[in-house]
Short mmCIF file of C-alpha atoms and ligand atoms in Angstrom, two decimals:
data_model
loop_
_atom_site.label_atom_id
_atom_site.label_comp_id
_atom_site.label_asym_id
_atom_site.label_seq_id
_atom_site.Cartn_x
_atom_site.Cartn_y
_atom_site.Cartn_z
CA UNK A 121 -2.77 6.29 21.64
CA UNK A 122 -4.93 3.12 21.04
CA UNK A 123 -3.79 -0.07 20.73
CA UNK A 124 -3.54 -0.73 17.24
CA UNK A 125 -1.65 2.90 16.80
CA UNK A 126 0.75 1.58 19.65
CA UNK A 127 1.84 -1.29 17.69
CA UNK A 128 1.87 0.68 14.61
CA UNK A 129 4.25 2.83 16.45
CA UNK A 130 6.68 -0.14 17.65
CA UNK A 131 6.33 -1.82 14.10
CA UNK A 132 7.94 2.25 13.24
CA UNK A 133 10.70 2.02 15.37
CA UNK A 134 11.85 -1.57 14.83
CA UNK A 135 12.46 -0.44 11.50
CA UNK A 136 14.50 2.24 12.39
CA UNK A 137 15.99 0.40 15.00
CA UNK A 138 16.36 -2.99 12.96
CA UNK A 139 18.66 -1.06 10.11
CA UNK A 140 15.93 -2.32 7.62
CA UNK A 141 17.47 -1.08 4.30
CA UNK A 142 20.59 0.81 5.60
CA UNK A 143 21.46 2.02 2.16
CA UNK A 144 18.35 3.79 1.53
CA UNK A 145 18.12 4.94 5.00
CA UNK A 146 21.11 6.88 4.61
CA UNK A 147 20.27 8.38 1.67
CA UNK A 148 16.45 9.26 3.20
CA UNK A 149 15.51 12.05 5.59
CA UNK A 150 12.91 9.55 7.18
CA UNK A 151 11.38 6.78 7.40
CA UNK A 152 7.69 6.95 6.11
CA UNK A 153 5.40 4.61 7.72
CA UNK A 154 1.70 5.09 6.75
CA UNK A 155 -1.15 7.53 6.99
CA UNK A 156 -4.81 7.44 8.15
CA UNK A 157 -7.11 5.34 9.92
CA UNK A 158 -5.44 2.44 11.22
CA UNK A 159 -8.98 0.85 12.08
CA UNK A 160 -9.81 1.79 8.63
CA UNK A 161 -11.40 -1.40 5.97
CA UNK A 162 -9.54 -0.51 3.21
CA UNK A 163 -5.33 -0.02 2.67
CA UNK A 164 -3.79 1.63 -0.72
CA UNK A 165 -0.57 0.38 -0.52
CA UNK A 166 2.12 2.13 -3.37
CA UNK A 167 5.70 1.33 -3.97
CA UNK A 168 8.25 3.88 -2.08
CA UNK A 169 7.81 6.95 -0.95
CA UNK A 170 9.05 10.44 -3.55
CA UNK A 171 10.62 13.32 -2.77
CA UNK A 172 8.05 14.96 -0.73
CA UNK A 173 6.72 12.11 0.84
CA UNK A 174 10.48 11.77 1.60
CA UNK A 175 10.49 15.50 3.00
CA UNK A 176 6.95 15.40 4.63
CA UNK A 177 7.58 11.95 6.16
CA UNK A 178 3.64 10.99 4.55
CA UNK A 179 2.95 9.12 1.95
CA UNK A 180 1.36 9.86 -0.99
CA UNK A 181 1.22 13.72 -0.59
CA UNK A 182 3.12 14.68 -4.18
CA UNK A 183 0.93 15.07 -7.45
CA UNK A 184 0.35 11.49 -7.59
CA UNK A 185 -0.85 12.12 -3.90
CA UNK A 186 -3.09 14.63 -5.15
CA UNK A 187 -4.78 12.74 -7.99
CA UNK A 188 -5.22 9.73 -5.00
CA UNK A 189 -7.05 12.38 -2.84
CA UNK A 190 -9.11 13.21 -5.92
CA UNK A 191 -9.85 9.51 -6.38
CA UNK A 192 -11.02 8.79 -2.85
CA UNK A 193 -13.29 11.87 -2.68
CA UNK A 194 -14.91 10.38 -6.05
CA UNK A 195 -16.06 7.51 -3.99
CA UNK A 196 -17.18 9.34 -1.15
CA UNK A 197 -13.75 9.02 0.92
CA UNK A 198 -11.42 11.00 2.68
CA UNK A 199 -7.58 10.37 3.64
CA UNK A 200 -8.50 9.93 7.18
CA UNK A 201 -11.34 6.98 6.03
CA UNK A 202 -8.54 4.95 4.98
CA UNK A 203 -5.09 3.91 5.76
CA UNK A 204 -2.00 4.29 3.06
CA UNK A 205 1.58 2.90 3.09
CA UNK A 206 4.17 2.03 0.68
CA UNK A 207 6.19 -1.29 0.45
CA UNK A 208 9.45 0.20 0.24
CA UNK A 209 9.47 3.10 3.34
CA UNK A 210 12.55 4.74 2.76
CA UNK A 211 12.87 7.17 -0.80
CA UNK A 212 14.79 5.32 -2.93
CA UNK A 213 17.71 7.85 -4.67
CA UNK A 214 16.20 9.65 -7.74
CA UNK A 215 12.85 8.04 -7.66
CA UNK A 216 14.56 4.87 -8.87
CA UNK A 217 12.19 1.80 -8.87
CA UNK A 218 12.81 -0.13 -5.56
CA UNK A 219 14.85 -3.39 -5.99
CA UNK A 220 13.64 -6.60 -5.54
CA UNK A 221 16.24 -7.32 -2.12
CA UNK A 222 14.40 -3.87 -0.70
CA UNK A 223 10.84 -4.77 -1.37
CA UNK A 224 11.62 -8.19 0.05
CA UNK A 225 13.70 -6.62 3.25
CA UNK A 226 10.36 -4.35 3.75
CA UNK A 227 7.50 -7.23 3.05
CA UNK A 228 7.46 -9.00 6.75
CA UNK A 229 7.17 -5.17 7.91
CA UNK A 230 4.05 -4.20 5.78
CA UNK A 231 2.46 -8.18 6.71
CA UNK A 232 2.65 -7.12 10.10
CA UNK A 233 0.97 -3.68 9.27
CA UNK A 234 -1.36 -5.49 7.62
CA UNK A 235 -1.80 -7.91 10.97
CA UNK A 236 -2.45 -4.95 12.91
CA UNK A 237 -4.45 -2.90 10.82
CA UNK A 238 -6.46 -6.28 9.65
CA UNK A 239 -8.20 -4.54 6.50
CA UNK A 240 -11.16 -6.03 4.16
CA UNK A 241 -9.39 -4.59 1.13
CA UNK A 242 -5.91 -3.89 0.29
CA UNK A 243 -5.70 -1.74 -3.23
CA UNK A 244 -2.28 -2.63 -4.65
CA UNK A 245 -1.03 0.33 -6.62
CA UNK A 246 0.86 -0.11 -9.83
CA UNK A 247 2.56 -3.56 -10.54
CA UNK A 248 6.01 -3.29 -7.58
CA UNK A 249 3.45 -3.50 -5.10
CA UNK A 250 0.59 -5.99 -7.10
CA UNK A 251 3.19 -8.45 -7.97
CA UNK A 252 4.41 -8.41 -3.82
CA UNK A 253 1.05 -10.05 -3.27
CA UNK A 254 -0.21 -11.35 -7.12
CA UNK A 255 3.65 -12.51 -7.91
CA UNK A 256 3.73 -13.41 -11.91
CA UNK A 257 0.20 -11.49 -12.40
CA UNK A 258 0.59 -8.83 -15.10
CA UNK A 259 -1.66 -6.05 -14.12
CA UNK A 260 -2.56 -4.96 -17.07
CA UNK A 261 -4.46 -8.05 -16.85
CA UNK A 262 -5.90 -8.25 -13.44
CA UNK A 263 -6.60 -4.45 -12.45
CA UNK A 264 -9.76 -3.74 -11.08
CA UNK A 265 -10.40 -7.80 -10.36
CA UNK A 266 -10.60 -8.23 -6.76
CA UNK A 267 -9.22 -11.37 -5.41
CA UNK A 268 -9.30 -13.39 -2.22
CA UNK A 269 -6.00 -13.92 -0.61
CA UNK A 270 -4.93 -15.87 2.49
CA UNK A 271 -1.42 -13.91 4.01
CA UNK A 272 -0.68 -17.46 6.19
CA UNK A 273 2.24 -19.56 6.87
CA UNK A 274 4.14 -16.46 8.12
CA UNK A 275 5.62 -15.88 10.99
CA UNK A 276 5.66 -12.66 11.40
CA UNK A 277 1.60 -13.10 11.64
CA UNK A 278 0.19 -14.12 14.39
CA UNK A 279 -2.75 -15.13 12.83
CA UNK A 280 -3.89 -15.90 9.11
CA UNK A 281 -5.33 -12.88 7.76
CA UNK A 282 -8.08 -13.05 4.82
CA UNK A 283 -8.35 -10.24 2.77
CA UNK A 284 -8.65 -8.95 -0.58
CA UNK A 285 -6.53 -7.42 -3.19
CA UNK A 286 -7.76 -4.78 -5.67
CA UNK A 287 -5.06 -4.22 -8.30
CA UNK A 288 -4.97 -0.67 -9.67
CA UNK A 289 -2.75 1.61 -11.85
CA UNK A 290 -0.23 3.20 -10.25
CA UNK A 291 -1.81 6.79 -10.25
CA UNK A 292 1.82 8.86 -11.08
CA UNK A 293 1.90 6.36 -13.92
CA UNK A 294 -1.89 7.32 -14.67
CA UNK A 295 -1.22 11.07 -13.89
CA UNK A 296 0.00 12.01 -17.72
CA UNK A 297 -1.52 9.09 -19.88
CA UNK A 298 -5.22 9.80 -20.63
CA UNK A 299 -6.48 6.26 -21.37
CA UNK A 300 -5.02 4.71 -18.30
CA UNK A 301 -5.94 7.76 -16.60
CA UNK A 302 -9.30 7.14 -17.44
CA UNK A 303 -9.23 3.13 -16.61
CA UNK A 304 -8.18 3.82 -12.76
CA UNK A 305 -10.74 5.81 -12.51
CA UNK A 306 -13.13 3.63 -13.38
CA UNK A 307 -11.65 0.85 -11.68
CA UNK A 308 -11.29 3.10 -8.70
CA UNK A 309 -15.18 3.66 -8.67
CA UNK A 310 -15.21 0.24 -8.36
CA UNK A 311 -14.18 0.10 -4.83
CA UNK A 312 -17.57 0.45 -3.08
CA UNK A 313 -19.07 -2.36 -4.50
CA UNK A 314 -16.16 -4.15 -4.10
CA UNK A 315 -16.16 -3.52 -0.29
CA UNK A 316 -20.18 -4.68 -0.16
CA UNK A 317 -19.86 -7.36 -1.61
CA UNK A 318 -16.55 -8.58 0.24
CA UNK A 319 -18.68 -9.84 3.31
CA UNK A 320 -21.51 -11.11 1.03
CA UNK A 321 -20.14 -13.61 -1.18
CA UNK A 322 -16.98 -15.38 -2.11
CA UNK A 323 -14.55 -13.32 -4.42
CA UNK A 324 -12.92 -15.49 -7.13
CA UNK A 325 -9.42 -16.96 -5.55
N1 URA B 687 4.40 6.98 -5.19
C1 URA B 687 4.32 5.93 -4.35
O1 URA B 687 4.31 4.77 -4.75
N2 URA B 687 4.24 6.20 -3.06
C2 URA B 687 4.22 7.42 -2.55
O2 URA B 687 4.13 7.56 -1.34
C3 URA B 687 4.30 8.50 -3.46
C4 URA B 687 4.38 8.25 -4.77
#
C-alpha cells in the first residue's frame, strides 16, 4: 500500500471506529469509502451511497453508476483515472436524501480525503453535495462553471488546499429526464478543458 492509500485506509477505519453516523450505520451493511485512483487530478464526489453501492461497498456502481462510467469514457476516462466518493458514506434507509446533521457529521471526513488525495478538480454531483462546498448556490445556475475554492481555516487540514469545483447534475436525476440528460453531458465534456486550463489561468472565484 502507498502512502496516500494508507491514510485513506486509517481515514476508513476512524469512521467506523469514530461511530460517525450510528443511525445509518446500523441500518447499512458497510461503510463505503471511495473508489479509484487516489493520486488521481480529478474527484466526482455524489451524495450517499444506494442500494448496491450499499451491497457492493463501491460507490457509484448502480444505473446512475453506469451512466457515470459512460460519461467518463466520453472524455477519454476510465474509473481507475479518477477517484469517486460520496459525502454521506453510509446508505441512508430507502434512498432517502441525507440530512443536513449527516452531511455535516461526514464533511471533516471527505476534507481530509480531499487533503490526502489533493485533487485539481472536484466535480460536485447534484445540489446535496454542490451546496456542501457552493452553500446558497442553486445549481441550476452554476453547473458546468468551474470555480476556485480555498478548503482553509480547518482543522482537520493540515494544509490549505486550492482546488476547483465543477458543479454537475446529479446523473440518477439526469438518468430519466432527456433535457438535463443532455445538459450533463455537455457539461461533462467540459471537463478536459476545464482540467487544462486549471494550471494556466485563474478560474473566476
Ligand atoms: N448516487 C450517489 O449519490 N452516490 C452513489 O454512490 C450512488 C448513487
Amino acid at each position: 500500500m502507498d502512502e496516500k492509500q494508507l491514510e485513506l485506509h486509517k481515514l476508513k477505519e476512524e469512521i467506523i471506529s469514530k461511530n460517525i453516523c450510528p443511525d445509518l450505520k446500523k441500518q447499512a451493511n458497510q461503510l463505503v469509502f471511495g473508489d479509484g485512483n487516489p493520486d488521481s487530478n480529478i474527484v466526482f464526489i455524489g451524495e450517499a451511497p444506494g442500494k448496491n453501492e450499499d451491497l457492493q461497498g463501491v460507490p457509484f456502481v448502480g444505473a446512475a453508476g453506469k451512466f457515470l462510467d459512460e460519461m467518463l469514457q466520453m472524455i477519454g476516462l476510465k474509473r481507475s483515472d479518477v477517484y469517486i466518493t460520496n459525502i454521506v458514506k453510509y446508505r441512508p434507509p430507502n434512498n432517502r436524501d441525507p440530512l443536513p446533521i449527516e452531511k455535516q457529521e461526514f464533511m471533516p471526513y471527505l476534507r481530509r480525503q480531499l487533503g490526502i488525495i489533493k485533487p485539481k478538480l472536484v466535480v460536485t454531483l447534484g445540489r446535496h453535495s454542490t451546496n456542501c462546498f457552493l452553500p446558497e448556490l442553486k445549481i441550476s445556475k452554476i453547473h458546468g462553471q468551474p470555480k476556485r475554492i480555498l478548503l482553509s481555516g480547518q482543522k482537520q487540514l493540515t494544509e490549505d488546499l486550492k482546488i476547483v469545483i465543477m458543479p454537475l447534475f446529479h446523473p440518477a436525476a439526469a438518468l430519466y429526464n432527456g433535457q438535463m440528460k443532455q445538459t450533463l453531458i455537455d457539461d461533462f465534456s467540459l471537463i478536459p478543458n476545464v482540467i487544462n486550463s486549471i494550471n494556466k489561468e485563474p478560474i473566476n472565484g
